[in-house]
PDB file of C-alpha atoms in Angstrom:
ATOM      1  CA  MET A  15       0.000   0.000   0.000  1.00  0.00           C
ATOM      2  CA  SER A  16       1.728   3.062  -1.255  1.00  0.00           C
ATOM      3  CA  LEU A  17       0.312   5.617   1.190  1.00  0.00           C
ATOM      4  CA  PHE A  18       1.923   3.822   4.123  1.00  0.00           C
ATOM      5  CA  ASN A  19       5.321   4.293   2.499  1.00  0.00           C
ATOM      6  CA  LEU A  20       4.783   8.031   2.745  1.00  0.00           C
ATOM      7  CA  PHE A  21       5.302   7.664   6.492  1.00  0.00           C
ATOM      8  CA  ASP A  22       8.705   6.047   5.885  1.00  0.00           C
ATOM      9  CA  THR A  23       9.706   8.836   3.513  1.00  0.00           C
ATOM     10  CA  ALA A  24       8.621  11.638   5.847  1.00  0.00           C
ATOM     11  CA  GLY A  25      10.065   9.730   8.819  1.00  0.00           C
ATOM     12  CA  SER A  26      13.487   9.528   7.168  1.00  0.00           C
ATOM     13  CA  ALA A  27      13.368  13.291   6.643  1.00  0.00           C
ATOM     14  CA  LEU A  28      12.428  13.883  10.302  1.00  0.00           C
ATOM     15  CA  HIS A  29      15.387  11.720  11.341  1.00  0.00           C
ATOM     16  CA  ALA A  30      17.787  13.591   9.041  1.00  0.00           C
ATOM     17  CA  GLN A  31      16.578  16.997  10.223  1.00  0.00           C
ATOM     18  CA  THR A  32      16.906  15.886  13.863  1.00  0.00           C
ATOM     19  CA  ILE A  33      20.552  15.001  13.248  1.00  0.00           C
ATOM     20  CA  ARG A  34      21.027  18.392  11.599  1.00  0.00           C
ATOM     21  CA  LEU A  35      19.493  20.123  14.643  1.00  0.00           C
ATOM     22  CA  ASN A  36      21.739  18.051  16.899  1.00  0.00           C
ATOM     23  CA  THR A  37      24.929  19.064  15.104  1.00  0.00           C
ATOM     24  CA  THR A  38      23.764  22.688  15.099  1.00  0.00           C
ATOM     25  CA  SER A  39      23.172  22.673  18.841  1.00  0.00           C
ATOM     26  CA  SER A  40      26.527  20.975  19.396  1.00  0.00           C
ATOM     27  CA  ASN A  41      28.233  23.633  17.265  1.00  0.00           C
ATOM     28  CA  LEU A  42      26.505  26.472  19.106  1.00  0.00           C
ATOM     29  CA  ALA A  43      27.297  24.956  22.506  1.00  0.00           C
ATOM     30  CA  ASN A  44      30.972  24.711  21.570  1.00  0.00           C
ATOM     31  CA  ALA A  45      31.239  28.044  19.778  1.00  0.00           C
ATOM     32  CA  ASN A  46      33.615  29.350  22.442  1.00  0.00           C
ATOM     33  CA  SER A  47      35.420  26.181  23.544  1.00  0.00           C
ATOM     34  CA  ALA A  48      39.002  27.427  23.460  1.00  0.00           C
ATOM     35  CA  SER A  49      41.978  25.113  23.123  1.00  0.00           C
ATOM     36  CA  SER A  50      45.755  25.363  23.261  1.00  0.00           C
ATOM     37  CA  SER A  51      46.580  23.363  20.134  1.00  0.00           C
ATOM     38  CA  ASN A  52      45.347  23.183  16.563  1.00  0.00           C
ATOM     39  CA  GLY A  53      44.423  19.474  16.722  1.00  0.00           C
ATOM     40  CA  ASP A  54      42.376  19.571  19.947  1.00  0.00           C
ATOM     41  CA  THR A  55      40.084  22.421  18.940  1.00  0.00           C
ATOM     42  CA  TYR A  56      36.430  21.731  18.217  1.00  0.00           C
ATOM     43  CA  ARG A  57      35.466  22.133  14.543  1.00  0.00           C
ATOM     44  CA  ALA A  58      31.976  22.873  13.257  1.00  0.00           C
ATOM     45  CA  ARG A  59      30.141  19.696  12.233  1.00  0.00           C
ATOM     46  CA  GLN A  60      27.664  19.366   9.398  1.00  0.00           C
ATOM     47  CA  PRO A  61      25.596  16.355   8.290  1.00  0.00           C
ATOM     48  CA  VAL A  62      25.709  15.330   4.610  1.00  0.00           C
ATOM     49  CA  PHE A  63      22.286  14.478   3.191  1.00  0.00           C
ATOM     50  CA  SER A  64      21.712  12.095   0.323  1.00  0.00           C
ATOM     51  CA  ALA A  65      18.548  10.804  -1.369  1.00  0.00           C
ATOM     52  CA  ILE A  66      17.704   7.101  -0.989  1.00  0.00           C
ATOM     53  CA  VAL A  67      17.118   6.015  -4.577  1.00  0.00           C
ATOM     54  CA  ASP A  68      15.741   2.603  -5.435  1.00  0.00           C
ATOM     55  CA  GLN A  69      17.380   1.567  -8.704  1.00  0.00           C
ATOM     56  CA  PHE A  70      14.837  -1.089  -9.572  1.00  0.00           C
ATOM     57  CA  ALA A  71      11.822   0.996  -8.748  1.00  0.00           C
ATOM     58  CA  THR A  72       8.594   0.722 -10.648  1.00  0.00           C
ATOM     59  CA  GLU A  73       5.203   1.717  -9.338  1.00  0.00           C
ATOM     60  CA  GLU A  74       6.648   1.733  -5.830  1.00  0.00           C
ATOM     61  CA  GLY A  75       8.390   5.026  -6.463  1.00  0.00           C
ATOM     62  CA  ALA A  76      11.972   5.820  -7.367  1.00  0.00           C
ATOM     63  CA  VAL A  77      12.957   7.885  -4.335  1.00  0.00           C
ATOM     64  CA  LYS A  78      12.342   6.458  -0.883  1.00  0.00           C
ATOM     65  CA  GLY A  79      13.498   9.270   1.326  1.00  0.00           C
ATOM     66  CA  VAL A  80      16.626  10.900   2.647  1.00  0.00           C
ATOM     67  CA  ARG A  81      19.516   9.616   4.718  1.00  0.00           C
ATOM     68  CA  VAL A  82      22.511  11.097   6.459  1.00  0.00           C
ATOM     69  CA  MET A  83      25.632   9.827   4.693  1.00  0.00           C
ATOM     70  CA  GLY A  84      27.914  11.062   7.417  1.00  0.00           C
ATOM     71  CA  ILE A  85      28.962  14.038   9.465  1.00  0.00           C
ATOM     72  CA  VAL A  86      31.862  16.130   8.210  1.00  0.00           C
ATOM     73  CA  GLU A  87      33.971  18.678  10.055  1.00  0.00           C
ATOM     74  CA  SER A  88      34.269  22.140   8.596  1.00  0.00           C
ATOM     75  CA  GLN A  89      37.632  22.839   6.926  1.00  0.00           C
ATOM     76  CA  THR A  90      37.622  26.604   7.403  1.00  0.00           C
ATOM     77  CA  PRO A  91      40.633  27.841   9.410  1.00  0.00           C
ATOM     78  CA  LEU A  92      40.315  28.139  13.186  1.00  0.00           C
ATOM     79  CA  ARG A  93      40.169  31.502  14.875  1.00  0.00           C
ATOM     80  CA  HIS A  94      43.450  32.458  16.525  1.00  0.00           C
ATOM     81  CA  GLU A  95      42.762  34.877  19.357  1.00  0.00           C
ATOM     82  CA  TYR A  96      45.119  36.835  21.548  1.00  0.00           C
ATOM     83  CA  GLN A  97      44.091  36.170  25.160  1.00  0.00           C
ATOM     84  CA  PRO A  98      47.236  36.224  27.322  1.00  0.00           C
ATOM     85  CA  GLY A  99      45.227  35.799  30.535  1.00  0.00           C
ATOM     86  CA  HIS A 100      43.621  32.563  29.348  1.00  0.00           C
ATOM     87  CA  PRO A 101      44.922  29.431  31.148  1.00  0.00           C
ATOM     88  CA  LEU A 102      45.175  27.575  27.797  1.00  0.00           C
ATOM     89  CA  ALA A 103      47.117  30.328  26.004  1.00  0.00           C
ATOM     90  CA  ASP A 104      50.475  29.399  24.396  1.00  0.00           C
ATOM     91  CA  GLU A 105      53.802  31.214  25.025  1.00  0.00           C
ATOM     92  CA  GLU A 106      52.817  34.116  22.781  1.00  0.00           C
ATOM     93  CA  GLY A 107      49.433  34.454  24.478  1.00  0.00           C
ATOM     94  CA  TYR A 108      47.237  32.975  21.745  1.00  0.00           C
ATOM     95  CA  VAL A 109      44.393  30.451  22.060  1.00  0.00           C
ATOM     96  CA  PHE A 110      42.677  28.479  19.298  1.00  0.00           C
ATOM     97  CA  MET A 111      38.937  29.070  18.971  1.00  0.00           C
ATOM     98  CA  PRO A 112      36.493  26.798  17.047  1.00  0.00           C
ATOM     99  CA  ASN A 113      35.583  27.720  13.451  1.00  0.00           C
ATOM    100  CA  VAL A 114      31.865  27.854  14.309  1.00  0.00           C
ATOM    101  CA  ASN A 115      30.011  30.625  12.502  1.00  0.00           C
ATOM    102  CA  VAL A 116      27.149  31.447  14.860  1.00  0.00           C
ATOM    103  CA  VAL A 117      25.125  33.314  12.222  1.00  0.00           C
ATOM    104  CA  GLU A 118      25.336  30.366   9.814  1.00  0.00           C
ATOM    105  CA  GLU A 119      24.358  27.976  12.588  1.00  0.00           C
ATOM    106  CA  MET A 120      21.291  30.025  13.485  1.00  0.00           C
ATOM    107  CA  ALA A 121      20.198  30.066   9.829  1.00  0.00           C
ATOM    108  CA  ASN A 122      20.798  26.309   9.689  1.00  0.00           C
ATOM    109  CA  MET A 123      18.699  25.803  12.792  1.00  0.00           C
ATOM    110  CA  ILE A 124      15.742  27.746  11.374  1.00  0.00           C
ATOM    111  CA  SER A 125      15.981  25.891   8.057  1.00  0.00           C
ATOM    112  CA  ALA A 126      16.072  22.493   9.805  1.00  0.00           C
ATOM    113  CA  SER A 127      13.130  23.436  12.009  1.00  0.00           C
ATOM    114  CA  ARG A 128      11.049  24.550   8.993  1.00  0.00           C
ATOM    115  CA  SER A 129      11.866  21.369   7.054  1.00  0.00           C
ATOM    116  CA  TYR A 130      10.883  19.330  10.105  1.00  0.00           C
ATOM    117  CA  GLN A 131       7.533  21.132  10.275  1.00  0.00           C
ATOM    118  CA  THR A 132       6.908  20.537   6.560  1.00  0.00           C
ATOM    119  CA  ASN A 133       7.441  16.813   6.937  1.00  0.00           C
ATOM    120  CA  VAL A 134       5.228  16.619  10.012  1.00  0.00           C
ATOM    121  CA  GLU A 135       2.564  18.290   7.872  1.00  0.00           C
ATOM    122  CA  VAL A 136       3.095  15.650   5.163  1.00  0.00           C
ATOM    123  CA  MET A 137       2.621  12.919   7.764  1.00  0.00           C
ATOM    124  CA  ASN A 138      -0.563  14.518   9.075  1.00  0.00           C
ATOM    125  CA  THR A 139      -1.997  14.759   5.562  1.00  0.00           C
ATOM    126  CA  ALA A 140      -1.052  11.137   4.813  1.00  0.00           C
ATOM    127  CA  LYS A 141      -2.717  10.079   8.051  1.00  0.00           C
ATOM    128  CA  GLN A 142      -5.866  11.981   7.120  1.00  0.00           C
ATOM    129  CA  MET A 143      -5.900  10.351   3.666  1.00  0.00           C
ATOM    130  CA  LEU A 144      -5.520   6.888   5.197  1.00  0.00           C
ATOM    131  CA  MET A 145      -8.168   7.457   7.869  1.00  0.00           C
ATOM    132  CA  ARG A 146     -10.675   8.604   5.243  1.00  0.00           C
ATOM    133  CA  THR A 147      -9.810   5.573   3.096  1.00  0.00           C
ATOM    134  CA  LEU A 148     -10.451   3.271   6.039  1.00  0.00           C
ATOM    135  CA  SER A 149     -13.824   4.838   6.737  1.00  0.00           C
ATOM    136  CA  MET A 150     -14.916   4.702   3.072  1.00  0.00           C
ATOM    137  CA  GLY A 151     -18.557   3.773   2.536  1.00  0.00           C
ATOM    138  CA  GLN A 152     -19.543   4.272   6.160  1.00  0.00           C
TER     139      GLN A 152
ATOM    140  CA  MET B  20     -29.065  -3.652 -16.446  1.00  0.00           C
ATOM    141  CA  PRO B  21     -25.612  -5.230 -16.208  1.00  0.00           C
ATOM    142  CA  MET B  22     -23.565  -3.897 -13.346  1.00  0.00           C
ATOM    143  CA  ASN B  23     -19.861  -4.117 -12.678  1.00  0.00           C
ATOM    144  CA  PHE B  24     -17.504  -2.232 -10.447  1.00  0.00           C
ATOM    145  CA  ASP B  25     -15.667  -0.651 -13.367  1.00  0.00           C
ATOM    146  CA  SER B  26     -18.748   1.084 -14.697  1.00  0.00           C
ATOM    147  CA  ILE B  27     -19.898   2.141 -11.231  1.00  0.00           C
ATOM    148  CA  LEU B  28     -16.608   3.574 -10.027  1.00  0.00           C
ATOM    149  CA  GLY B  29     -15.660   5.075 -13.380  1.00  0.00           C
ATOM    150  CA  PRO B  30     -12.205   6.628 -13.535  1.00  0.00           C
ATOM    151  CA  HIS B  31     -12.075   7.225  -9.790  1.00  0.00           C
ATOM    152  CA  GLU B  32     -10.478   3.923  -8.875  1.00  0.00           C
ATOM    153  CA  LYS B  33      -7.533   4.611 -11.200  1.00  0.00           C
ATOM    154  CA  ALA B  34      -7.445   8.234 -10.072  1.00  0.00           C
ATOM    155  CA  LEU B  35      -7.157   7.144  -6.425  1.00  0.00           C
ATOM    156  CA  ASN B  36      -4.253   4.831  -7.269  1.00  0.00           C
ATOM    157  CA  MET B  37      -2.404   7.569  -9.109  1.00  0.00           C
ATOM    158  CA  GLN B  38      -3.108  10.229  -6.502  1.00  0.00           C
ATOM    159  CA  ALA B  39      -1.748   7.930  -3.778  1.00  0.00           C
ATOM    160  CA  TYR B  40       1.323   7.326  -5.897  1.00  0.00           C
ATOM    161  CA  ARG B  41       1.740  11.032  -6.636  1.00  0.00           C
ATOM    162  CA  ALA B  42       1.501  11.796  -2.910  1.00  0.00           C
ATOM    163  CA  ARG B  43       4.534   9.553  -2.469  1.00  0.00           C
ATOM    164  CA  ILE B  44       6.572  11.327  -5.145  1.00  0.00           C
ATOM    165  CA  LEU B  45       5.744  14.765  -3.740  1.00  0.00           C
ATOM    166  CA  GLY B  46       6.428  13.484  -0.206  1.00  0.00           C
ATOM    167  CA  ALA B  47       9.862  12.286  -1.366  1.00  0.00           C
ATOM    168  CA  ASN B  48      10.506  15.723  -2.894  1.00  0.00           C
ATOM    169  CA  LEU B  49       9.642  17.407   0.401  1.00  0.00           C
ATOM    170  CA  ALA B  50      11.807  14.948   2.339  1.00  0.00           C
ATOM    171  CA  ASN B  51      14.739  15.886   0.116  1.00  0.00           C
ATOM    172  CA  SER B  52      14.244  19.652   0.233  1.00  0.00           C
ATOM    173  CA  ASP B  53      17.745  20.022   1.769  1.00  0.00           C
ATOM    174  CA  THR B  54      19.602  17.316  -0.180  1.00  0.00           C
ATOM    175  CA  PRO B  55      22.270  18.814  -2.458  1.00  0.00           C
ATOM    176  CA  GLY B  56      21.828  17.865  -6.121  1.00  0.00           C
ATOM    177  CA  TYR B  57      18.379  16.325  -5.649  1.00  0.00           C
ATOM    178  CA  LYS B  58      16.058  16.864  -8.613  1.00  0.00           C
ATOM    179  CA  ALA B  59      12.350  17.215  -7.804  1.00  0.00           C
ATOM    180  CA  ARG B  60      10.116  14.859  -9.786  1.00  0.00           C
ATOM    181  CA  ASP B  61       6.458  14.701 -10.589  1.00  0.00           C
ATOM    182  CA  LEU B  62       3.980  12.548 -12.427  1.00  0.00           C
ATOM    183  CA  ASP B  63       2.274  13.921 -15.529  1.00  0.00           C
ATOM    184  CA  PHE B  64      -1.170  13.125 -14.172  1.00  0.00           C
ATOM    185  CA  LYS B  65      -3.024  13.918 -17.394  1.00  0.00           C
ATOM    186  CA  ALA B  66      -0.751  11.710 -19.516  1.00  0.00           C
ATOM    187  CA  ALA B  67      -0.893   8.865 -16.992  1.00  0.00           C
ATOM    188  CA  MET B  68      -4.669   9.113 -16.731  1.00  0.00           C
ATOM    189  CA  SER B  69      -5.259   9.109 -20.501  1.00  0.00           C
ATOM    190  CA  GLU B  70      -2.828   6.188 -20.805  1.00  0.00           C
ATOM    191  CA  ALA B  71      -4.839   4.279 -18.194  1.00  0.00           C
ATOM    192  CA  GLU B  72      -8.091   5.185 -19.975  1.00  0.00           C
ATOM    193  CA  THR B  73      -6.904   3.927 -23.367  1.00  0.00           C
ATOM    194  CA  ALA B  74      -5.127   0.864 -22.028  1.00  0.00           C
ATOM    195  CA  GLY B  75      -8.147   0.002 -19.885  1.00  0.00           C
ATOM    196  CA  SER B  76      -5.957  -0.703 -16.892  1.00  0.00           C
ATOM    197  CA  ILE B  77      -2.881   0.541 -15.100  1.00  0.00           C
ATOM    198  CA  ARG B  78       0.018  -1.286 -16.618  1.00  0.00           C
ATOM    199  CA  SER B  79       3.714  -1.726 -16.264  1.00  0.00           C
ATOM    200  CA  LEU B  80       6.040  -3.378 -18.748  1.00  0.00           C
ATOM    201  CA  VAL B  81       5.432  -7.112 -19.080  1.00  0.00           C
ATOM    202  CA  THR B  82       8.234  -9.190 -17.626  1.00  0.00           C
ATOM    203  CA  THR B  83       8.739 -12.926 -18.038  1.00  0.00           C
ATOM    204  CA  SER B  84      11.416 -13.344 -15.382  1.00  0.00           C
ATOM    205  CA  LYS B  85      11.969 -12.006 -11.887  1.00  0.00           C
ATOM    206  CA  MET B  86      15.398 -10.809 -13.011  1.00  0.00           C
ATOM    207  CA  HIS B  87      13.959  -8.389 -15.551  1.00  0.00           C
ATOM    208  CA  ILE B  88      14.422  -4.788 -14.552  1.00  0.00           C
ATOM    209  CA  GLN B  89      11.686  -2.208 -14.924  1.00  0.00           C
ATOM    210  CA  PRO B  90      12.876   1.109 -16.334  1.00  0.00           C
ATOM    211  CA  GLU B  91      13.511   3.759 -13.729  1.00  0.00           C
ATOM    212  CA  GLY B  92      11.075   6.638 -13.431  1.00  0.00           C
ATOM    213  CA  TYR B  93       8.300   4.934 -15.356  1.00  0.00           C
ATOM    214  CA  ALA B  94       4.937   4.636 -13.661  1.00  0.00           C
ATOM    215  CA  PHE B  95       1.390   4.010 -14.833  1.00  0.00           C
ATOM    216  CA  GLY B  96       2.552   3.993 -18.458  1.00  0.00           C
ATOM    217  CA  ALA B  97       3.817   7.562 -18.172  1.00  0.00           C
ATOM    218  CA  GLU B  98       7.270   8.898 -17.548  1.00  0.00           C
ATOM    219  CA  LEU B  99       8.191  10.618 -14.301  1.00  0.00           C
ATOM    220  CA  LEU B 100       9.251  14.134 -15.205  1.00  0.00           C
ATOM    221  CA  TYR B 101      11.607  16.586 -13.555  1.00  0.00           C
ATOM    222  CA  ARG B 102      10.337  19.834 -12.100  1.00  0.00           C
ATOM    223  CA  ARG B 103      11.607  23.058 -13.637  1.00  0.00           C
ATOM    224  CA  PRO B 104      12.593  25.304 -10.728  1.00  0.00           C
ATOM    225  CA  LEU B 105      11.459  28.919 -10.552  1.00  0.00           C
ATOM    226  CA  GLN B 106      14.633  29.929  -8.768  1.00  0.00           C
ATOM    227  CA  PRO B 107      17.477  27.428  -9.280  1.00  0.00           C
ATOM    228  CA  SER B 108      19.652  27.044  -6.201  1.00  0.00           C
ATOM    229  CA  LEU B 109      23.435  26.880  -6.094  1.00  0.00           C
ATOM    230  CA  ASP B 110      23.653  23.318  -4.725  1.00  0.00           C
ATOM    231  CA  GLY B 111      21.708  21.825  -7.664  1.00  0.00           C
ATOM    232  CA  ASN B 112      18.592  21.089  -5.603  1.00  0.00           C
ATOM    233  CA  THR B 113      15.385  21.840  -7.522  1.00  0.00           C
ATOM    234  CA  VAL B 114      12.899  21.340  -4.665  1.00  0.00           C
ATOM    235  CA  GLU B 115      10.937  24.488  -3.897  1.00  0.00           C
ATOM    236  CA  THR B 116       9.124  23.758  -0.682  1.00  0.00           C
ATOM    237  CA  GLN B 117       6.228  26.148  -1.325  1.00  0.00           C
ATOM    238  CA  VAL B 118       5.574  24.691  -4.806  1.00  0.00           C
ATOM    239  CA  GLU B 119       5.791  21.079  -3.618  1.00  0.00           C
ATOM    240  CA  MET B 120       3.625  21.798  -0.571  1.00  0.00           C
ATOM    241  CA  ALA B 121       0.961  23.429  -2.757  1.00  0.00           C
ATOM    242  CA  GLU B 122       0.987  20.468  -5.157  1.00  0.00           C
ATOM    243  CA  PHE B 123       0.931  18.022  -2.249  1.00  0.00           C
ATOM    244  CA  SER B 124      -2.068  19.697  -0.599  1.00  0.00           C
ATOM    245  CA  GLU B 125      -3.928  19.930  -3.898  1.00  0.00           C
ATOM    246  CA  ASN B 126      -3.220  16.275  -4.604  1.00  0.00           C
ATOM    247  CA  ALA B 127      -4.467  15.319  -1.129  1.00  0.00           C
ATOM    248  CA  MET B 128      -7.690  17.277  -1.684  1.00  0.00           C
ATOM    249  CA  ARG B 129      -8.207  15.544  -5.039  1.00  0.00           C
ATOM    250  CA  TYR B 130      -7.596  12.195  -3.375  1.00  0.00           C
ATOM    251  CA  LEU B 131     -10.202  12.964  -0.715  1.00  0.00           C
ATOM    252  CA  THR B 132     -12.618  14.116  -3.432  1.00  0.00           C
ATOM    253  CA  SER B 133     -12.225  10.875  -5.397  1.00  0.00           C
ATOM    254  CA  LEU B 134     -12.626   8.990  -2.140  1.00  0.00           C
ATOM    255  CA  ARG B 135     -15.870  10.797  -1.316  1.00  0.00           C
ATOM    256  CA  ILE B 136     -17.243  10.014  -4.796  1.00  0.00           C
ATOM    257  CA  VAL B 137     -16.273   6.332  -4.587  1.00  0.00           C
ATOM    258  CA  GLY B 138     -17.757   6.123  -1.085  1.00  0.00           C
ATOM    259  CA  GLY B 139     -20.957   7.754  -2.310  1.00  0.00           C
ATOM    260  CA  ARG B 140     -21.291   5.225  -5.132  1.00  0.00           C
ATOM    261  CA  PHE B 141     -20.833   2.332  -2.724  1.00  0.00           C
ATOM    262  CA  ASN B 142     -23.545   3.799  -0.526  1.00  0.00           C
ATOM    263  CA  LYS B 143     -25.841   4.055  -3.552  1.00  0.00           C
ATOM    264  CA  MET B 144     -25.190   0.407  -4.361  1.00  0.00           C
ATOM    265  CA  LEU B 145     -25.935  -0.535  -0.765  1.00  0.00           C
ATOM    266  CA  SER B 146     -29.270   1.276  -0.759  1.00  0.00           C
ATOM    267  CA  ALA B 147     -30.141  -0.380  -4.102  1.00  0.00           C
ATOM    268  CA  LEU B 148     -29.367  -3.775  -2.588  1.00  0.00           C
ATOM    269  CA  ARG B 149     -31.437  -3.072   0.495  1.00  0.00           C
ATOM    270  CA  GLY B 150     -34.310  -1.793  -1.648  1.00  0.00           C
ATOM    271  CA  GLU B 151     -35.118   0.991   0.771  1.00  0.00           C
TER     272      GLU B 151
END
């Protein structure tokens, strides 16, 4: 029954958007986590989305939803701040700050939240369609 | 008067099948609204419907073995098309949430309409059977 599959599709999107919200909140929480070396510093994380495509699809539909292929760390350079009073500062008084762009993260958060809402709406509509189908002829 | 389900339900049975299928395609588009490079797809409802009308039934390509592969993006005798975006985005994604949502809602309303008509015809048959 094809309408039931709509729940899987929308569900996969809800899952993906939840992961996106999770990475965003992690990035925002660590936006000011200073560190003394380049390797230890937190880097902004982003999920990579990819469509689940069924190669041998017929009437069942070609695309089945969305999945998170993985989470990548941002490659933009870290911020190098002069804070001589900081306990983690090196000999010259510099600390490494994460490469989290707070403005970008906020925009990401809003986008993820809107996409989540859209898919919840899809699920509600699918539920309504199924409920009406079940009560047909009554 | 001869009676069969095909003549009573008319095109609505096929329409329901296609609308349910189309809801899935549009749902997949909405699920992938943030996937880079994803191309939004849609079913040419008119072409699929006229194909079903002329063929007399919803058909897929005839296969004689389980190993035969059905062509991708081919449903109800009509090809799945790609949406032309109003404002193409930089990451190659052609899903425009407002367009897809509008199509999805419209499709759902059409589904419910077909459902109401089919339900009404069943009720008519019931009252004919009861002879009330």
